[in-house]
mmCIF file of C-alpha atoms and ligand atoms in Angstrom:
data_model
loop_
_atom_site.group_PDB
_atom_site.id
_atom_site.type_symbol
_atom_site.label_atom_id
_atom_site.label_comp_id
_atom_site.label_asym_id
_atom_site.label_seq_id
_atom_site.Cartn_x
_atom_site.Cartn_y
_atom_site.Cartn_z
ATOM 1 C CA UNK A 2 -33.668 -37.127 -175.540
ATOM 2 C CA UNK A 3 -33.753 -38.502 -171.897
ATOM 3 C CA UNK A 4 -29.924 -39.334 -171.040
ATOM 4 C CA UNK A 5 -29.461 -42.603 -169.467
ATOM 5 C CA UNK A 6 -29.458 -42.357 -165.499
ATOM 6 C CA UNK A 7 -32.121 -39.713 -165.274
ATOM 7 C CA UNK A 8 -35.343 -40.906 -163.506
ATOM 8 C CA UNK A 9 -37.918 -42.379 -165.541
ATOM 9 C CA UNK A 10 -41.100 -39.302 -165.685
ATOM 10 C CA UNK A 11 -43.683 -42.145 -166.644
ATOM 11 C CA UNK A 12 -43.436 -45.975 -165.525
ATOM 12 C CA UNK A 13 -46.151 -48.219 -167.166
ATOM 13 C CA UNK A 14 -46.702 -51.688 -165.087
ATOM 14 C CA UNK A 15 -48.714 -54.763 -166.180
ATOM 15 C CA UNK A 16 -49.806 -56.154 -162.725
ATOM 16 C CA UNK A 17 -49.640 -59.442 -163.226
ATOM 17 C CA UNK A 18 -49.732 -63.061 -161.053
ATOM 18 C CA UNK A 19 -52.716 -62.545 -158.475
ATOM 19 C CA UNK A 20 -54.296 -65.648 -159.247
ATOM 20 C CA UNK A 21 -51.274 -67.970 -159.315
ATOM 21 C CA UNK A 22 -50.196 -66.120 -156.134
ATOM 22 C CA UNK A 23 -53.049 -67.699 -154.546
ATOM 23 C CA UNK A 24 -53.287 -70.692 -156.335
ATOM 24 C CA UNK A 25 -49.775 -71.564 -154.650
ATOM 25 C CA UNK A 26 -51.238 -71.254 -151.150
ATOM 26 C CA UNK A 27 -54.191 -72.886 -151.719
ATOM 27 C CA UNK A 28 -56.520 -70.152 -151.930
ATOM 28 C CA UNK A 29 -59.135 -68.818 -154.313
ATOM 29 C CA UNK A 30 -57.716 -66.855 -157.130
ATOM 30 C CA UNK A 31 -59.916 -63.304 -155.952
ATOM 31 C CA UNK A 32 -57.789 -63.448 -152.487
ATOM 32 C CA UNK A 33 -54.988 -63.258 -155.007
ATOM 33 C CA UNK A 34 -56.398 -59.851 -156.260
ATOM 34 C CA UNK A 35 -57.504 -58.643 -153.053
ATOM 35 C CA UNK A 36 -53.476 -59.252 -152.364
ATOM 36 C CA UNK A 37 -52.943 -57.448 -155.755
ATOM 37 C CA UNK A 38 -54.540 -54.461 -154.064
ATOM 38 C CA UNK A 39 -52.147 -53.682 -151.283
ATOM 39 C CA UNK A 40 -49.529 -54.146 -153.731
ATOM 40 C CA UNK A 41 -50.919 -51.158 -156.164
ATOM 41 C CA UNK A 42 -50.839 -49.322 -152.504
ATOM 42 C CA UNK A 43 -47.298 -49.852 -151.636
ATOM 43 C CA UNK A 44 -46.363 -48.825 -155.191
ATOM 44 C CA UNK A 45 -48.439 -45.879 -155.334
ATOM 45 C CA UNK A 46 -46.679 -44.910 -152.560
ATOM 46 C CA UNK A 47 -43.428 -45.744 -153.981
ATOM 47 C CA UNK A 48 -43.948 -43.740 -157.101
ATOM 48 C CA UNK A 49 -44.882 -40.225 -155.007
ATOM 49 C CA UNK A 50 -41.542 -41.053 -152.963
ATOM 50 C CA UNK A 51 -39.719 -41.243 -156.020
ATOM 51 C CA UNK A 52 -40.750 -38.179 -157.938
ATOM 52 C CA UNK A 53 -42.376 -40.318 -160.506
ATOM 53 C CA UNK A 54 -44.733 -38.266 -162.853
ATOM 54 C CA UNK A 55 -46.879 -40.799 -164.517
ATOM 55 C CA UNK A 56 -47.667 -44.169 -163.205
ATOM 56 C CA UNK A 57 -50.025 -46.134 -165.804
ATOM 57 C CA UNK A 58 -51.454 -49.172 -164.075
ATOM 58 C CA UNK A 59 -53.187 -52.317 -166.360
ATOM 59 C CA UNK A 60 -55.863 -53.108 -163.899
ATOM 60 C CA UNK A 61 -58.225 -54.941 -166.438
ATOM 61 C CA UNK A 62 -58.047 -55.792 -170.156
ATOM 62 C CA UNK A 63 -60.564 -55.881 -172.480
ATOM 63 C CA UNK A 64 -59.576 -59.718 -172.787
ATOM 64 C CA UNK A 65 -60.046 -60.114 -169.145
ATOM 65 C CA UNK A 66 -64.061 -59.730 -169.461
ATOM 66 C CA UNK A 67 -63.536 -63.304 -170.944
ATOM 67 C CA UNK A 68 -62.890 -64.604 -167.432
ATOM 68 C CA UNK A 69 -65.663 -66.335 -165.264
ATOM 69 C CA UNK A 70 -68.179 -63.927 -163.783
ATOM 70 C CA UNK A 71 -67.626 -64.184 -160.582
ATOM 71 C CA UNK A 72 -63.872 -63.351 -160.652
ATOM 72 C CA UNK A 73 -65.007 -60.285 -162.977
ATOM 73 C CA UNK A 74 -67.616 -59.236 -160.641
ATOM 74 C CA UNK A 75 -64.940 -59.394 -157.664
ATOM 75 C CA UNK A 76 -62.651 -57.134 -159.427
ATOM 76 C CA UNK A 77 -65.046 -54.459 -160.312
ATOM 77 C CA UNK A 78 -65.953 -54.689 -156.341
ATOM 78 C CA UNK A 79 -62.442 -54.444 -155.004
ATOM 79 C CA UNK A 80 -61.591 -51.856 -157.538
ATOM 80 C CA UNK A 81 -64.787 -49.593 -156.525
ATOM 81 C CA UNK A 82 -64.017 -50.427 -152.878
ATOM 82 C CA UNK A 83 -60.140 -49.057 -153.624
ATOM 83 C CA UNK A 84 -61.670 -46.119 -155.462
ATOM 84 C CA UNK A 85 -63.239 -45.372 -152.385
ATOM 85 C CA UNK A 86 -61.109 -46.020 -149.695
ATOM 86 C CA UNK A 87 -58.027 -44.259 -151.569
ATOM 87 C CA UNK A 88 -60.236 -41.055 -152.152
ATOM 88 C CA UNK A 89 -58.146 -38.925 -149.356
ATOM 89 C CA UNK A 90 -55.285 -40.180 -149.204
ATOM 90 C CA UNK A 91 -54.865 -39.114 -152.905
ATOM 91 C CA UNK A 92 -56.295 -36.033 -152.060
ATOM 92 C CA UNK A 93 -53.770 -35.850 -149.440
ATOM 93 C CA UNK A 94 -51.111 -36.571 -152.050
ATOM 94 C CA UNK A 95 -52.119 -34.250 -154.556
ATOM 95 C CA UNK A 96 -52.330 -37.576 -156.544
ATOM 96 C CA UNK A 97 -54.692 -36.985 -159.781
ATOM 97 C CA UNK A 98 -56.450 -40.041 -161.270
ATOM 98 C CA UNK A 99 -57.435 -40.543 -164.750
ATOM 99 C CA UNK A 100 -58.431 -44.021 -166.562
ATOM 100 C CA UNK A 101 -57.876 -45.055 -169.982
ATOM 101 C CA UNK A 102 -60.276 -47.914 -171.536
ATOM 102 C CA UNK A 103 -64.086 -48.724 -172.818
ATOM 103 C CA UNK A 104 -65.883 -46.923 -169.573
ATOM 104 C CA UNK A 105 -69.160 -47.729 -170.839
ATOM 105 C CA UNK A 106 -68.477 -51.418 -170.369
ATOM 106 C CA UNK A 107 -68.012 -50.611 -166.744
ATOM 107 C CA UNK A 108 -70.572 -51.674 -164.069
ATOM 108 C CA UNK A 109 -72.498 -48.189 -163.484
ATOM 109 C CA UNK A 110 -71.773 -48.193 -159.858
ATOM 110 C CA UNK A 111 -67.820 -48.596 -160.460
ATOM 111 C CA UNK A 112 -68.202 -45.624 -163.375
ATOM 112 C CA UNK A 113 -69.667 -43.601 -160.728
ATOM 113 C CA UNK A 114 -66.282 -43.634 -158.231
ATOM 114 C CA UNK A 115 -64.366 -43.579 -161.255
ATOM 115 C CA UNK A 116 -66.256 -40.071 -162.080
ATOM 116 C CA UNK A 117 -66.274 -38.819 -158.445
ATOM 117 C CA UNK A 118 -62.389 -39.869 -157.919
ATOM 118 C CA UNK A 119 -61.406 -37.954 -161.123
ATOM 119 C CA UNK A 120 -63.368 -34.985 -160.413
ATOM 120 C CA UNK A 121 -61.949 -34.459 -156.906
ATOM 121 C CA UNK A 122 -58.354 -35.364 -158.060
ATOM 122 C CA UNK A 123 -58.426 -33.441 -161.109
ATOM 123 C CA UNK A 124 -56.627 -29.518 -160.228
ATOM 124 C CA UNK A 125 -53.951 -31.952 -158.366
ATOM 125 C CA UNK A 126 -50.897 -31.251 -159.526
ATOM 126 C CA UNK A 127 -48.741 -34.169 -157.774
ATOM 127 C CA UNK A 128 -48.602 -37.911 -159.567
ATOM 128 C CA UNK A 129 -50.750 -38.891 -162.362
ATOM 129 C CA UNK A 130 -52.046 -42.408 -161.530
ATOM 130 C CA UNK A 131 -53.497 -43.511 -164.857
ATOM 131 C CA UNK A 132 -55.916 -46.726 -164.459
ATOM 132 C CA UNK A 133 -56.302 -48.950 -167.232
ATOM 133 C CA UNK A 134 -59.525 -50.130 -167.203
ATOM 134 C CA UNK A 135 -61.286 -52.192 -169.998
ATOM 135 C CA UNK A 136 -58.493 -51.517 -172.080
ATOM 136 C CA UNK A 137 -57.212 -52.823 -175.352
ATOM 137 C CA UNK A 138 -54.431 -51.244 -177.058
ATOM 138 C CA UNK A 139 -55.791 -52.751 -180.372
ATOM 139 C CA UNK A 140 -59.036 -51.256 -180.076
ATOM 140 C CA UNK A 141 -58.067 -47.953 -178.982
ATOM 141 C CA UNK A 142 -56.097 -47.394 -182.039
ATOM 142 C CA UNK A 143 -58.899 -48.964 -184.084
ATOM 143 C CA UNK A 144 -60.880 -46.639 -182.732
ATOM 144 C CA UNK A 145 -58.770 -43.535 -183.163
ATOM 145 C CA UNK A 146 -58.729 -44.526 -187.010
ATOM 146 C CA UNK A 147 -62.701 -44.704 -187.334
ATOM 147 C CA UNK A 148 -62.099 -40.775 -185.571
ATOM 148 C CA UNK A 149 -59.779 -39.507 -188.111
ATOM 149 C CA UNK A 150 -61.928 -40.752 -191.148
ATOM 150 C CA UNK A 151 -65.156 -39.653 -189.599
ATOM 151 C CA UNK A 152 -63.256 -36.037 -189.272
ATOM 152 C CA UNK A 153 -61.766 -36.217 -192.742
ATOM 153 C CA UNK A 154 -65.254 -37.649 -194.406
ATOM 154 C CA UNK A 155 -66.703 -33.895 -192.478
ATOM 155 C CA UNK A 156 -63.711 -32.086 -194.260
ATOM 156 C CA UNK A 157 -62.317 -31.100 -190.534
ATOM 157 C CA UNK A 158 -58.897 -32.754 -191.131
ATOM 158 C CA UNK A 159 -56.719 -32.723 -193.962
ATOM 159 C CA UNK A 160 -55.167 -35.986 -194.806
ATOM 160 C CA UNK A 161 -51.782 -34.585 -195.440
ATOM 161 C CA UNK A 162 -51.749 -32.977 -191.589
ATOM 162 C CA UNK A 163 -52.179 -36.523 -189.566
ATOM 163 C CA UNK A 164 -49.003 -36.849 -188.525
ATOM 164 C CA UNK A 165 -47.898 -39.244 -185.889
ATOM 165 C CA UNK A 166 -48.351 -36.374 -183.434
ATOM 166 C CA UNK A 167 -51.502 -35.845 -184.485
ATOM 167 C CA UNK A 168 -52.171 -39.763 -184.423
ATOM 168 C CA UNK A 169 -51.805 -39.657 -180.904
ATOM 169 C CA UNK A 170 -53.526 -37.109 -179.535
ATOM 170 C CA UNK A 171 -56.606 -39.832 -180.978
ATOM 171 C CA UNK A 172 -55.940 -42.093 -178.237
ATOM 172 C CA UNK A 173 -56.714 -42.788 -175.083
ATOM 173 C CA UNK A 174 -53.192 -41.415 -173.525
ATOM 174 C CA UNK A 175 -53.463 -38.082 -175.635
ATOM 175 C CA UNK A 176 -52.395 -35.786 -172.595
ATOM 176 C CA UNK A 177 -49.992 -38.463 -171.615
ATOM 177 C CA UNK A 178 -45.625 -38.414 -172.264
ATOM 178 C CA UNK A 179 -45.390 -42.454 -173.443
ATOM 179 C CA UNK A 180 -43.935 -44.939 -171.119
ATOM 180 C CA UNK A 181 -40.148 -44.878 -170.221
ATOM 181 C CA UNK A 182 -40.338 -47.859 -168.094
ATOM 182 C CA UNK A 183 -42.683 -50.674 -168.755
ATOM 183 C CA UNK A 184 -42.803 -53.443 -165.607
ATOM 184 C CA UNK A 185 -44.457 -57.009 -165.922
ATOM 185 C CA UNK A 186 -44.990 -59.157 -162.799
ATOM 186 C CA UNK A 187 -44.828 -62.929 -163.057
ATOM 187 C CA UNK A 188 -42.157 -63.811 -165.279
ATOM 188 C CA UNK A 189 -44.828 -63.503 -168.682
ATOM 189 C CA UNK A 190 -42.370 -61.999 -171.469
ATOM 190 C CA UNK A 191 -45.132 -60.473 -173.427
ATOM 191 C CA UNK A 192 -47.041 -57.490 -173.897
ATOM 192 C CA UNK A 193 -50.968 -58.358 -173.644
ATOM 193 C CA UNK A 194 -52.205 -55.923 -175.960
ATOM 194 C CA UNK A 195 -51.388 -52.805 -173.529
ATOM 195 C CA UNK A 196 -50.112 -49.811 -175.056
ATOM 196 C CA UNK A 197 -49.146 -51.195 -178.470
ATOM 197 C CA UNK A 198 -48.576 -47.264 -180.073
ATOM 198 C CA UNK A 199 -47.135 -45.964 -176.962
ATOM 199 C CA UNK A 200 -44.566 -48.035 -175.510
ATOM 200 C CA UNK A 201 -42.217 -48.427 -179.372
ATOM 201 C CA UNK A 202 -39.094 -46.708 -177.707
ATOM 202 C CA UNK A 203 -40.117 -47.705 -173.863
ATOM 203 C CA UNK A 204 -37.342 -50.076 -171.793
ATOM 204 C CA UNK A 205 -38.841 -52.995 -170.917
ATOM 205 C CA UNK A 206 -38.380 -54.681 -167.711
ATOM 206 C CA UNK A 207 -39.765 -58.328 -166.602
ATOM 207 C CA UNK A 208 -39.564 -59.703 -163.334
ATOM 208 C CA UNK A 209 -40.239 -63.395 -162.223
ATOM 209 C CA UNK A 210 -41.912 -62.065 -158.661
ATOM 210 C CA UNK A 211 -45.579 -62.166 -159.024
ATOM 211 C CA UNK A 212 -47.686 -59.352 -157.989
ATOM 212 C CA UNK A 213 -48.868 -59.087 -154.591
ATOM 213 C CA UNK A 214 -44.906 -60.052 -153.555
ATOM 214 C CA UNK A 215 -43.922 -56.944 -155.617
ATOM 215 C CA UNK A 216 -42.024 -54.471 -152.886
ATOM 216 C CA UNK A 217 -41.199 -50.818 -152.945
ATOM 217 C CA UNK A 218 -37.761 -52.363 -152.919
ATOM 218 C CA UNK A 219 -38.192 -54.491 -156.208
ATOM 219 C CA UNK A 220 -39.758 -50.980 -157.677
ATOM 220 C CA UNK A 221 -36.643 -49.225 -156.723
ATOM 221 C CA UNK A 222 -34.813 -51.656 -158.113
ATOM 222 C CA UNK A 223 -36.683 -51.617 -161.425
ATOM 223 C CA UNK A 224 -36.085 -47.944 -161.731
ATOM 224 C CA UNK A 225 -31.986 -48.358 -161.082
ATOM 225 C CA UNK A 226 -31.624 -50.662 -164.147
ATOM 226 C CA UNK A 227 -33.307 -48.279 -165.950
ATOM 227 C CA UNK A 228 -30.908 -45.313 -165.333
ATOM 228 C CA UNK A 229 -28.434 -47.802 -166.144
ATOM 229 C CA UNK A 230 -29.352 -48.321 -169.923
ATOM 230 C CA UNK A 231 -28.440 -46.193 -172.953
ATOM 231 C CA UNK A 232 -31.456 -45.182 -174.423
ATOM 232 C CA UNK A 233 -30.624 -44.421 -178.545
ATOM 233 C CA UNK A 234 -33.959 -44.358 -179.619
ATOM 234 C CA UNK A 235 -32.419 -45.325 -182.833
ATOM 235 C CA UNK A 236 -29.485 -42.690 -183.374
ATOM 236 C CA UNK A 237 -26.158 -43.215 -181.767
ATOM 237 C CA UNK A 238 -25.291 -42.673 -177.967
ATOM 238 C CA UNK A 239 -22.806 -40.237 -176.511
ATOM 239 C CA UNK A 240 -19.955 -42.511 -176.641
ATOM 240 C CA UNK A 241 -20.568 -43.474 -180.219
ATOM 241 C CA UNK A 242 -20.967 -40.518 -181.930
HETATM 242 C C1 IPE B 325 -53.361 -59.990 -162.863
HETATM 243 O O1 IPE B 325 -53.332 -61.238 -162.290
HETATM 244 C C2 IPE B 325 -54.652 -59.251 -162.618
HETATM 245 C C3 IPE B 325 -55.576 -59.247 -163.769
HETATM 246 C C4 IPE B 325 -55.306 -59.673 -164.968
HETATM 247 C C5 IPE B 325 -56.889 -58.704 -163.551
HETATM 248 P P1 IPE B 325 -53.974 -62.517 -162.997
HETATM 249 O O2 IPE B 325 -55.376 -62.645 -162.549
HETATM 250 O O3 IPE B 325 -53.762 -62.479 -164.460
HETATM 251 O O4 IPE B 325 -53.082 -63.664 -162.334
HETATM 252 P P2 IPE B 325 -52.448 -64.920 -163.060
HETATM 253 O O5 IPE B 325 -51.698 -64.408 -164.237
HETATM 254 O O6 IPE B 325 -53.569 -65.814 -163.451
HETATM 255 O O7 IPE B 325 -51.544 -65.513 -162.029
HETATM 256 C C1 IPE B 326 -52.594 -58.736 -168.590
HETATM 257 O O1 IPE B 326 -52.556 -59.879 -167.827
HETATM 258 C C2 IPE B 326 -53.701 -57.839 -168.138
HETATM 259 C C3 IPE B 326 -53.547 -57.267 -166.814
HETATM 260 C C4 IPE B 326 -52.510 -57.401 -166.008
HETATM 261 C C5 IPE B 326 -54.626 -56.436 -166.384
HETATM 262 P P1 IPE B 326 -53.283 -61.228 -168.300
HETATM 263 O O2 IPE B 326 -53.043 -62.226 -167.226
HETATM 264 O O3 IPE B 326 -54.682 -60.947 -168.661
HETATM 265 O O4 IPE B 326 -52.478 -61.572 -169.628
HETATM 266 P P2 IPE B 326 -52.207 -62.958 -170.361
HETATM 267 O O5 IPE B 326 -53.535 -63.628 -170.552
HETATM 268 O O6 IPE B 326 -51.316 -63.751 -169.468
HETATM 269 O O7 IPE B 326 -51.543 -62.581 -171.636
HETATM 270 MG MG1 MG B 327 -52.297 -63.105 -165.684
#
């Protein structure tokens, strides 16, 4: 059980409030994301100074495709341009990237970087910067359900052996600790369908600031509340017991 003022190994954030950012100054809501960008920079950044493990980064819902084109077809750009750009500096870091989400819905060109980040990344043994992408927490456990029954319908799984272990190695975050921390921008107190199976013991933490006015400061200061909690995970703390 992780004691309270230990470090968190895997912080989740939902990167949320580009396009009001802009709104507020007047400006079309894709500046706002091209804002959003420095900020997933800064906090990259943040998270290698800190010793963070994991950082899991909601880039893009499946919801999201609902948005006009042209905002859609500005984030796949900016996120292939990152993809690119970043490429040595997280070799530098030893940073390894991996994505969770429905790839194939991806524009082939932004698949491609995704491929050729992941492969160059992937014997790095520093952070873990995990890019949702296309992702629906919803589907992704619908989706390790259809697995199970297609394995138990070829007799390669026992029904009595799926245990919640086994549950989640079906989803997207198989290789993945869940959450300790989970960040939203923007003052939103909800959850957006991200990580649904993942985050049921994580500490939540909401901030009003909206995302590209997210500092390494207001990460730091994320990450002391944490170490400040008690985390029970339903049995009784030190103190109590
Ligand atoms: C978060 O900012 C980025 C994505 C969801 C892609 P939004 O675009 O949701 O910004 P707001 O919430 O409208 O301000
Ligand atoms: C959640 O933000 C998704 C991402 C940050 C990628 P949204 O802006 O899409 O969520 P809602 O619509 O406010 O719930
Ligand atoms: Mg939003």
């Amino acid at each position: 059980m992780l004691k309270s003022s230990q470090n968190p190994r895997h912080i989740a954030i939902i990167m949320d409030g580009n396009g009001r950012w802009a709104r507020k100054r007047g400006l079309p809501r894709t500046e706002g994301h091209k804002e959003g960008i420095k900020t997933v920079e800064r906090i990259i950044e943040a998270g290698i100074e800190q010793g963070i493990e994991i950082l899991t980064l909601y880039a893009f819902s499946l919801e999201n495709w609902k948005r006009p084109s042209t905002e859609v077809r500005a984030l796949m750009q900016l996120l292939r341009e990152f993809l690119i750009e970043k490429r040595e500096f997280l070799k530098k870091e030893r940073v390894k990237l991996i994505s969770i989400g429905e790839r194939k819905r991806l524009p082939m060109s932004l698949q491609r970087e995704l491929e050729k980040t992941e492969e160059l990344t992937k014997d790095n043994k520093g952070l873990i910067l995990n890019i949702a992408l296309s992702y629906g927490s919803r589907r992704e456990i619908v989706n390790a359900v259809k697995k199970i029954a297609q394995e138990v319908k070829e007799g390669r799984l026992n029904i009595e052996r799926i245990s919640e272990r086994t549950f989640s190695h079906y989803l997207y975050t198989k290789t993945l600790p869940d959450p300790d921390l989970l960040i939203r921008t923007s003052g939103e107190l909800r959850i957006s369908n991200f990580l649904l199976y993942q985050i049921s013991y994580t500490e939540l933490y909401f901030t009003p600031k909206l995302w590209p006015d997210f500092q390494k400061e207001d990460l730091l200061e994320a990450i002391a509340n944490f170490k400040k909690r008690k985390r029970r995970f339903g049995g009784l703390s030190e103190e109590d017991s």
